mmCIF file of C-alpha atoms in Angstrom:
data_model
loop_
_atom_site.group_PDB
_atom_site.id
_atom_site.type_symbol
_atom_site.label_atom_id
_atom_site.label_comp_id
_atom_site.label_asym_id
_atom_site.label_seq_id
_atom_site.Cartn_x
_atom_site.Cartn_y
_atom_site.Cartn_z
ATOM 1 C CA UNK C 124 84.830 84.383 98.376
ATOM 2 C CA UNK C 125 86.460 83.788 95.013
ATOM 3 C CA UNK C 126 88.101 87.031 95.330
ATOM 4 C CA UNK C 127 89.581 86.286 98.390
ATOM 5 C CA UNK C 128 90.633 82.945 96.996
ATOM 6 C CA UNK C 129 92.200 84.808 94.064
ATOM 7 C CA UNK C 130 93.978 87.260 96.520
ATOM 8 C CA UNK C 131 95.499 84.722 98.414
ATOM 9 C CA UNK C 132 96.673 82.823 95.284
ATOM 10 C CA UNK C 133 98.513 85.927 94.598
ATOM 11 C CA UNK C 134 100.126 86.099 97.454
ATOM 12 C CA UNK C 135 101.212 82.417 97.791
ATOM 13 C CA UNK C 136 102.581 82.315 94.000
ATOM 14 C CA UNK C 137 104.466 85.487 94.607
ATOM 15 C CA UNK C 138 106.064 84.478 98.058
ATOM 16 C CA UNK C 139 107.015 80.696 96.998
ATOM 17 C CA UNK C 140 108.355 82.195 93.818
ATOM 18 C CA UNK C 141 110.217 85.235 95.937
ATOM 19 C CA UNK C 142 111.095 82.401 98.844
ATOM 20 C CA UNK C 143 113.024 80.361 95.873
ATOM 21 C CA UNK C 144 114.773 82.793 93.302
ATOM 22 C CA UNK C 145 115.226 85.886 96.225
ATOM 23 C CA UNK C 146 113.081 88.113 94.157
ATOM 24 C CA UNK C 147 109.904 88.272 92.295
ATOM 25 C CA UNK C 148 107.206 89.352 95.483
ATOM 26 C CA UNK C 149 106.987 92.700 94.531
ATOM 27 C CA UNK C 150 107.348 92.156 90.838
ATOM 28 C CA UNK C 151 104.647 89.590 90.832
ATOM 29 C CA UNK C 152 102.210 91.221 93.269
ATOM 30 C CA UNK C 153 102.204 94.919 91.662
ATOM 31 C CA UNK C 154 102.140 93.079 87.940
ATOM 32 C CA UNK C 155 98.932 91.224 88.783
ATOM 33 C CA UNK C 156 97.324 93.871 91.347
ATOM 34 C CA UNK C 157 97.685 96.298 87.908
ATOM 35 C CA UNK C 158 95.854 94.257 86.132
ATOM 36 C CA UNK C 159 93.083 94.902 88.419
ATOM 37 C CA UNK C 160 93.220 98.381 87.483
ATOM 38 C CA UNK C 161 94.406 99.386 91.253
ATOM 39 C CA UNK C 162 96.766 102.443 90.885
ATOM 40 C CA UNK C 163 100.101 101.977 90.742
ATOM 41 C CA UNK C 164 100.961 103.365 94.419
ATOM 42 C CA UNK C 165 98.203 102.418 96.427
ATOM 43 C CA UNK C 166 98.847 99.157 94.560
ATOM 44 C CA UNK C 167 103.005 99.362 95.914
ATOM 45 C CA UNK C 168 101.908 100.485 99.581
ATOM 46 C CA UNK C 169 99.672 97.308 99.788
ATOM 47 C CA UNK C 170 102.294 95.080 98.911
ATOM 48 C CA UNK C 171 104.874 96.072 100.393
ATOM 49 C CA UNK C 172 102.633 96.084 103.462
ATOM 50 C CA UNK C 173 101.975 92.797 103.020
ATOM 51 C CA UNK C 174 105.567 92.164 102.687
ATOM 52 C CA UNK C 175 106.701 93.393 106.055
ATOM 53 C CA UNK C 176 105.001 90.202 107.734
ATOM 54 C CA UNK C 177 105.912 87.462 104.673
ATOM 55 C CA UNK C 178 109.607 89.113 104.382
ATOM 56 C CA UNK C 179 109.858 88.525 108.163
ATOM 57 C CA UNK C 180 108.391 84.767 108.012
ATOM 58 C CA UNK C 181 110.835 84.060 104.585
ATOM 59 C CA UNK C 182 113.989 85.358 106.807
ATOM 60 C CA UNK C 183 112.981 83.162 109.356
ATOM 61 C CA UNK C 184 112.389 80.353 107.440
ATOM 62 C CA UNK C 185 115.799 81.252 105.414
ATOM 63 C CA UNK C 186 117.513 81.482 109.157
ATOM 64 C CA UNK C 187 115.924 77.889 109.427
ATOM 65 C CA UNK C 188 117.626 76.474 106.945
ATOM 66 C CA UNK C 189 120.973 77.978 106.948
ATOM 67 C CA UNK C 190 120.454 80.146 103.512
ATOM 68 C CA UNK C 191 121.441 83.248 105.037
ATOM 69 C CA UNK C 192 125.140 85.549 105.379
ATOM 70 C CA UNK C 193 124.048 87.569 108.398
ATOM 71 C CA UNK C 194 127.122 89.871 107.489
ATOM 72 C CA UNK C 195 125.655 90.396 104.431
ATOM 73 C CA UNK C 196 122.028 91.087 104.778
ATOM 74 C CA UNK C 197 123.613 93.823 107.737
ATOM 75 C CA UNK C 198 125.084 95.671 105.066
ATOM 76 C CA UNK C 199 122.880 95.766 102.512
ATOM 77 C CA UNK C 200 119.746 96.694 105.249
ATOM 78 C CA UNK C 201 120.879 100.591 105.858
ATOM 79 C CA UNK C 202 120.867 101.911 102.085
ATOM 80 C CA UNK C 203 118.046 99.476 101.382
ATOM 81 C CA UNK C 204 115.923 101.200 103.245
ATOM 82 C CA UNK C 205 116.977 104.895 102.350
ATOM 83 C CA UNK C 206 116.330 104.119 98.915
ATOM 84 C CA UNK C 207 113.069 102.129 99.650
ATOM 85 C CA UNK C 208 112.287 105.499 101.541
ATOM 86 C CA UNK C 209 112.981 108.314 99.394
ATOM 87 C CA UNK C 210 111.389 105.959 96.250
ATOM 88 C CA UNK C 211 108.304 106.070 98.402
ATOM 89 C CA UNK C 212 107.583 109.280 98.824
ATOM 90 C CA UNK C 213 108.351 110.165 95.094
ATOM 91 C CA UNK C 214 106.109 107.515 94.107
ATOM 92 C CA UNK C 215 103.147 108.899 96.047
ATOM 93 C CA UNK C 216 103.451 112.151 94.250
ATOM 94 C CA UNK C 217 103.067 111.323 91.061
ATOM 95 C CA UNK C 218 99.712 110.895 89.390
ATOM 96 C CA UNK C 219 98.544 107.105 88.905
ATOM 97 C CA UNK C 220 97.296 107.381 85.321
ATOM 98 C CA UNK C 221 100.252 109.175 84.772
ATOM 99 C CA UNK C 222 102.777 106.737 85.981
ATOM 100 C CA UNK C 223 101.183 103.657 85.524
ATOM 101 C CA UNK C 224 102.557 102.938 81.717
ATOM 102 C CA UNK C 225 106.133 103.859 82.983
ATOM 103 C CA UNK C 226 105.388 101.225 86.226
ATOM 104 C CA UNK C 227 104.701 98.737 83.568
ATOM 105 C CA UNK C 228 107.457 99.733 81.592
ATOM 106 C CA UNK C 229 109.863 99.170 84.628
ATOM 107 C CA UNK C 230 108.521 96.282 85.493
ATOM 108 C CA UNK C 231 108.276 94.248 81.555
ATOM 109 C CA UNK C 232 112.243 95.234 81.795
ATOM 110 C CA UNK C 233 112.345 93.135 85.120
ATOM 111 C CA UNK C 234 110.894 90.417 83.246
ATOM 112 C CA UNK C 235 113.499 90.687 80.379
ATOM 113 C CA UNK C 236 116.291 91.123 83.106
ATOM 114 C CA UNK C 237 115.780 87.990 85.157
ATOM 115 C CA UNK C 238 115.260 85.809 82.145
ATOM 116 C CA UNK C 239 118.730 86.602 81.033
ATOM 117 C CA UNK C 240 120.176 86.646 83.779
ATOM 118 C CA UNK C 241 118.857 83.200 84.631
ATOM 119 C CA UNK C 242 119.699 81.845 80.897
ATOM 120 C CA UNK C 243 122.945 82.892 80.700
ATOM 121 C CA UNK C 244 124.343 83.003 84.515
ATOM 122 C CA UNK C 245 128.017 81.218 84.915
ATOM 123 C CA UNK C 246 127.481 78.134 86.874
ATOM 124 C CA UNK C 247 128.053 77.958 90.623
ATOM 125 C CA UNK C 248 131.383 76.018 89.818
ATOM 126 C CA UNK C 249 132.634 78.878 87.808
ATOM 127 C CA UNK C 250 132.495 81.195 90.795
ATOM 128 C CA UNK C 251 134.233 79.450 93.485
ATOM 129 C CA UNK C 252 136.858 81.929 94.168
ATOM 130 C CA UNK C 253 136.532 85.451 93.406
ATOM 131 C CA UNK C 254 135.841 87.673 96.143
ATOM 132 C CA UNK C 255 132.426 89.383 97.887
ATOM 133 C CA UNK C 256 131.342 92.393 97.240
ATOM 134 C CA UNK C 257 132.639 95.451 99.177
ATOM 135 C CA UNK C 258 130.529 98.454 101.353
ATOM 136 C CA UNK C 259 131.599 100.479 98.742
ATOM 137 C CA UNK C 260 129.803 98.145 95.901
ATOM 138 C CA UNK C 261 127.069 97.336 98.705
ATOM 139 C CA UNK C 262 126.094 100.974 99.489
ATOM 140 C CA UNK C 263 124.943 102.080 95.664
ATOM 141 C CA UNK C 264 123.348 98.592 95.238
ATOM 142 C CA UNK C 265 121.330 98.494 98.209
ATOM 143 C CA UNK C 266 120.025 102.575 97.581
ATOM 144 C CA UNK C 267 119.249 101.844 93.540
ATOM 145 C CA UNK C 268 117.515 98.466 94.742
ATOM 146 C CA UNK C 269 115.318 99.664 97.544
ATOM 147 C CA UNK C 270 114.411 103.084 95.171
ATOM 148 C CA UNK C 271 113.674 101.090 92.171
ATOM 149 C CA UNK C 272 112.111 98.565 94.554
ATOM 150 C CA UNK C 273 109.245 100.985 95.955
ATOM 151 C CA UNK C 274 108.701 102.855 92.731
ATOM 152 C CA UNK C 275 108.198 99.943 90.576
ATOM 153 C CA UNK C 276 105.994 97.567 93.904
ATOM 154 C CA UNK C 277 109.337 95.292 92.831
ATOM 155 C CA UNK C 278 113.056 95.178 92.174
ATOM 156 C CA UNK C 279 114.738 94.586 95.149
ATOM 157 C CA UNK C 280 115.195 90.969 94.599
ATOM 158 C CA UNK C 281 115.426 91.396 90.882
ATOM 159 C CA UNK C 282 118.379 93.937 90.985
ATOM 160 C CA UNK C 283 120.078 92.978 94.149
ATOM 161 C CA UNK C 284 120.089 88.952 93.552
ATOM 162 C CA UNK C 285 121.955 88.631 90.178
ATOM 163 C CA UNK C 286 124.232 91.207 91.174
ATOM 164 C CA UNK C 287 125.670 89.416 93.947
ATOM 165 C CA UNK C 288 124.701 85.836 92.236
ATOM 166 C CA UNK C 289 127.657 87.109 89.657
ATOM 167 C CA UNK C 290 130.274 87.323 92.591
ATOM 168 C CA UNK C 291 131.501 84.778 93.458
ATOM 169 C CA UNK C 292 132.346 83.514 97.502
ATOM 170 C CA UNK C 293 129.001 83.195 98.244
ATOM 171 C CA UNK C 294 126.290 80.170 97.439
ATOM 172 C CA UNK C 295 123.021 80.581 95.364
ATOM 173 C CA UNK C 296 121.138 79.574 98.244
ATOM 174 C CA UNK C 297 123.005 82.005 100.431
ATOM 175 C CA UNK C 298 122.339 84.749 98.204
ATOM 176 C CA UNK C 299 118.101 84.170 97.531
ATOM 177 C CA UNK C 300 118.078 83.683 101.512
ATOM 178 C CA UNK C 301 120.201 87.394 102.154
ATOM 179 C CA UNK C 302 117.997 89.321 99.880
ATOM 180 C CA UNK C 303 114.753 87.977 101.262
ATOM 181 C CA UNK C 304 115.743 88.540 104.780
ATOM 182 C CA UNK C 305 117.359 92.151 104.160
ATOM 183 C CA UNK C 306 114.633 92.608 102.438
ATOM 184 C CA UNK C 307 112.333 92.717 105.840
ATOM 185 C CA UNK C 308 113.708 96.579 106.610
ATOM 186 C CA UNK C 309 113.135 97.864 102.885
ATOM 187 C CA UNK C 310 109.206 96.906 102.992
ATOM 188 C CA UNK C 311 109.150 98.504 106.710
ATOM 189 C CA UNK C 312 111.304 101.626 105.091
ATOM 190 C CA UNK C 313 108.834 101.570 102.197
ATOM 191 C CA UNK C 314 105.831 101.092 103.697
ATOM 192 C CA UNK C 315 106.871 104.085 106.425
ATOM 193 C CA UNK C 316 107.476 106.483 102.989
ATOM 194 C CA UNK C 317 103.926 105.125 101.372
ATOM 195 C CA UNK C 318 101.953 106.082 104.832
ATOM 196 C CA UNK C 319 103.770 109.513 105.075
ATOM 197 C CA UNK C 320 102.515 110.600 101.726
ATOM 198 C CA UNK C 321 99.238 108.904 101.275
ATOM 199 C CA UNK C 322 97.963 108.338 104.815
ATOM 200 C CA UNK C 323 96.482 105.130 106.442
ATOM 201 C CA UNK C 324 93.408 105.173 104.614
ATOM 202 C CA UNK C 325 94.171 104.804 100.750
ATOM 203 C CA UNK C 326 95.380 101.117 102.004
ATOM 204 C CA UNK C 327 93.004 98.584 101.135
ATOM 205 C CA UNK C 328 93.394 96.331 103.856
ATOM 206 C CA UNK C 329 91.491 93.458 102.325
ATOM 207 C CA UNK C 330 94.374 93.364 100.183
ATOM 208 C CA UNK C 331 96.821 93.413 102.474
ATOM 209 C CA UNK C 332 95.647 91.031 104.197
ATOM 210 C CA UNK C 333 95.091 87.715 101.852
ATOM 211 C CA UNK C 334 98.172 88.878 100.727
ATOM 212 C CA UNK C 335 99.797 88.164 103.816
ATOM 213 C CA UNK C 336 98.501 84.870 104.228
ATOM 214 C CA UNK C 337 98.954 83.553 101.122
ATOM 215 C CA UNK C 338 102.802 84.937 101.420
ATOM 216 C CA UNK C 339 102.993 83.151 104.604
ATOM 217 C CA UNK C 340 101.460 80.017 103.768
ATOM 218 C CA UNK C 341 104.164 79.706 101.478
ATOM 219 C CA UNK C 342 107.578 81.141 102.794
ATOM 220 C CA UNK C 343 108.365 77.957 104.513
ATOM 221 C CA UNK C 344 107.873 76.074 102.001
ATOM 222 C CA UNK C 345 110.217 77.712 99.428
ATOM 223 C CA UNK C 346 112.695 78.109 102.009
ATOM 224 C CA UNK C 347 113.003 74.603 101.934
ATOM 225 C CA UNK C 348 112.729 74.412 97.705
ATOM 226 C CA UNK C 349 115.760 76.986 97.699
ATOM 227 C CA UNK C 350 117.363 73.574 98.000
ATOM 228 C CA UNK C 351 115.985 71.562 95.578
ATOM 229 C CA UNK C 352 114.721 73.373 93.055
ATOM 230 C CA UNK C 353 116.642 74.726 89.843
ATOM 231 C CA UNK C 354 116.684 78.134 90.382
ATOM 232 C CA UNK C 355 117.221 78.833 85.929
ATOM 233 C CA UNK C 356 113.450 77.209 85.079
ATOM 234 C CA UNK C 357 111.714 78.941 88.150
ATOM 235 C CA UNK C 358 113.680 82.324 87.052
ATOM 236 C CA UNK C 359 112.018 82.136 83.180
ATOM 237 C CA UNK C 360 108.884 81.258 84.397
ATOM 238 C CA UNK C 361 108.032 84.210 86.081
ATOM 239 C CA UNK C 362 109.906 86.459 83.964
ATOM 240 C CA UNK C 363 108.036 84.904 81.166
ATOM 241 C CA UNK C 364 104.716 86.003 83.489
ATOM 242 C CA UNK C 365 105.968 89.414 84.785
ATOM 243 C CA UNK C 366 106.176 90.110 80.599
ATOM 244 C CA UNK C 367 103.022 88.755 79.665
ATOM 245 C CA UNK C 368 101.025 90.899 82.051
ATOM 246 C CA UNK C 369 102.692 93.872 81.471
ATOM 247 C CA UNK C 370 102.446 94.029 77.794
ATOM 248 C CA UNK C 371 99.024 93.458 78.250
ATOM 249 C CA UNK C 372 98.797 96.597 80.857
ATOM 250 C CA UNK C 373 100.668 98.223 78.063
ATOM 251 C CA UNK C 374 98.880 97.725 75.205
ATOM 252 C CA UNK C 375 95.787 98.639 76.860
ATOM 253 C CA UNK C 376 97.378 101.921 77.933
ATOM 254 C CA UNK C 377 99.159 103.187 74.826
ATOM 255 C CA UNK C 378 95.481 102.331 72.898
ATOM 256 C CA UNK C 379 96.939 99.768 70.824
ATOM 257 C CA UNK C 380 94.468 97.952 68.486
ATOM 258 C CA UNK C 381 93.480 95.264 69.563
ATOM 259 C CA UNK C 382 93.809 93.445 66.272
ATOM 260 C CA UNK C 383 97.422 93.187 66.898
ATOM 261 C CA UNK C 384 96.885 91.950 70.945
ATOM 262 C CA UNK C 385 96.597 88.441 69.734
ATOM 263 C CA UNK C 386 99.762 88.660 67.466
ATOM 264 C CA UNK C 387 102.206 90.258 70.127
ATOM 265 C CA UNK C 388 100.849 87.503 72.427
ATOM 266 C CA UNK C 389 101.825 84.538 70.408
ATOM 267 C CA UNK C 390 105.588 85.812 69.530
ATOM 268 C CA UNK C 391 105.838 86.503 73.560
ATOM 269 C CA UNK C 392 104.738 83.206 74.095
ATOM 270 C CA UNK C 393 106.581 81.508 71.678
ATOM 271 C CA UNK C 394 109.598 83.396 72.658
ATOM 272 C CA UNK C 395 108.775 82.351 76.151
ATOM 273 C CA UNK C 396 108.901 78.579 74.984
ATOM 274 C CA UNK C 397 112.281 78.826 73.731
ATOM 275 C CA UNK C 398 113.472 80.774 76.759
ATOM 276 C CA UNK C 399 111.894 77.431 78.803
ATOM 277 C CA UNK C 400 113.014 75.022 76.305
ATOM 278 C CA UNK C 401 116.606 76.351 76.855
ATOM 279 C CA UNK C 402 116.573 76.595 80.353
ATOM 280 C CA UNK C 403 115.934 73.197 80.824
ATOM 281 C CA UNK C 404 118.708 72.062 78.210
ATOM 282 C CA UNK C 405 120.975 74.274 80.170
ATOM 283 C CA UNK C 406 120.138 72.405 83.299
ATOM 284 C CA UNK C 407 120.608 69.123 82.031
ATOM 285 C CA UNK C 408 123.915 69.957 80.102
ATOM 286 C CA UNK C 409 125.328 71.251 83.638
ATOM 287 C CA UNK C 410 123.994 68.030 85.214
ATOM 288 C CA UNK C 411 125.874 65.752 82.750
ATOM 289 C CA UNK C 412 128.954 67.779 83.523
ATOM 290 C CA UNK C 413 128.398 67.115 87.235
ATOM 291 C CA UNK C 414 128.223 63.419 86.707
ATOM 292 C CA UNK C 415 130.899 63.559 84.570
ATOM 293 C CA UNK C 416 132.710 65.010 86.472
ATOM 294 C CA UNK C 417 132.110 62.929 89.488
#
């Protein structure tokens, strides 16, 4: 019972936090199903199983709510899901204990990327008339973005919303609710690639499935936060988490001792402070500009 409890957690943090930034499912679901020692692509099948039912209840929700550019997410859907494919299969092929460091590795520069990205990001009224991105910017996004997405259980979101958050035409809340419904036919495209080259039965369906209903407990919900949330503090917090865990996956796998675990902890923590700290002064500097302003 308490694992099930636990499992479901996981997938209800993930999905609210995926629901309101347009990334983070994958990220935060492979990060935290390492840390149970579950290899790294039976660990990326199961979640991106369990993201072919949430990603379909967050689109819906996103269609709800008016968060989505159906031109867009049509698009960005086809080279999604090659990449997702081919990223697949090449994941399945490669030895767990082998890969697993390099997984971690991908994903602790995830956790870097989106707290930059969501520390230093131009504000909304700074991007009011550039244009959107073209196919020919779309194509190579979406294939790098679904290949990166399966090989690393996460990276969709992470690559493919600050790209287009940095064009401008297009609202935040537009963008989060694009990727997250696109992102429906890169965990089918995935998911297809996982069962080709490691069958049915190295899923752990258990897995799969409190994953799916925490994921959908919780995509209507942050759907609706998309709105009213500010996206900057949500986007440090879990790239604050995504690079706590994965140091710790890290340091356990390169044998470092563990005299020096609590030491790197406390400087990412601290560092992860600041990073909030600053966040929420950015916030309220941009809304005294608004009111200002107004």
């Amino acid at each position: 019972m308490k694992k099930l409890i636990v499992f479901v957690m996981i997938g209800f943090i993930a999905q609210l936090i995926d629901g309101s930034l347009g990334m983070a499912y994958g990220v935060t679901s492979t990060t935290l199903l390492l840390t149970f020692g579950i290899a790294p692509a039976v660990a990326s099948a199961s979640v991106h199983l369990a993201e072919v039912v949430t990603t379909a209840a967050s689109g819906v929700s996103h269609l709800k709510f008016g968060n989505v550019d159906r031109q867009m997410v049509l698009r960005l859907i086809l080279p999604g899901s090659i990449g997702a494919f081919v990223g697949a299969c090449f994941l399945s092929n490669l030895p767990g204990d082998l890969i697993k460091p390099y997984v971690s590795l991908f994903l602790l520069s995830l956790g870097f990327y989106i707290i930059y990205r969501f520390l230093f990001l131009r504000s909304p009224q700074e991007q009011a008339n550039s244009k959107k991105l073209s196919n020919i910017q779309l194509i190579p996004l979406g294939l790098i973005a679904g290949f990166l997405d399966s090989t690393g259980g996460g990276g969709w979101g992470p690559i493919a919303t600050p790209i287009l958050l940095t064009k401008r035409g297009i609202e935040t809340r537009k963008v989060i609710g694009t990727v997250d419904t696109s992102e429906f036919a890169v965990a089918v495209s995935a998911t297809l690639g996982f069962f080709i080259s490691l069958g049915w039965e190295e899923v752990n369906w258990f897995w799969v499935g409190t994953l799916m209903l925490g994921g959908l407990i919780a995509a209507p919900i942050a759907a609706w936060l998309v709105k009213i949330m500010p996206s900057h503090l949500l986007g440090v917090l879990v790239g604050g988490l995504i690079i706590l865990t994965n140091v710790r996956t890290l340091l356990h796998s390169w044998g470092i001792s563990e005299d020096l675990h609590t030491s790197v902890y406390v400087a990412i923590l601290f560092g992860w402070g600041v990073s909030l700290w600053w966040a929420i002064r950015n916030h309220r500097k941009t809304q005294l500009q608004n009111d200002l302003a107004s």
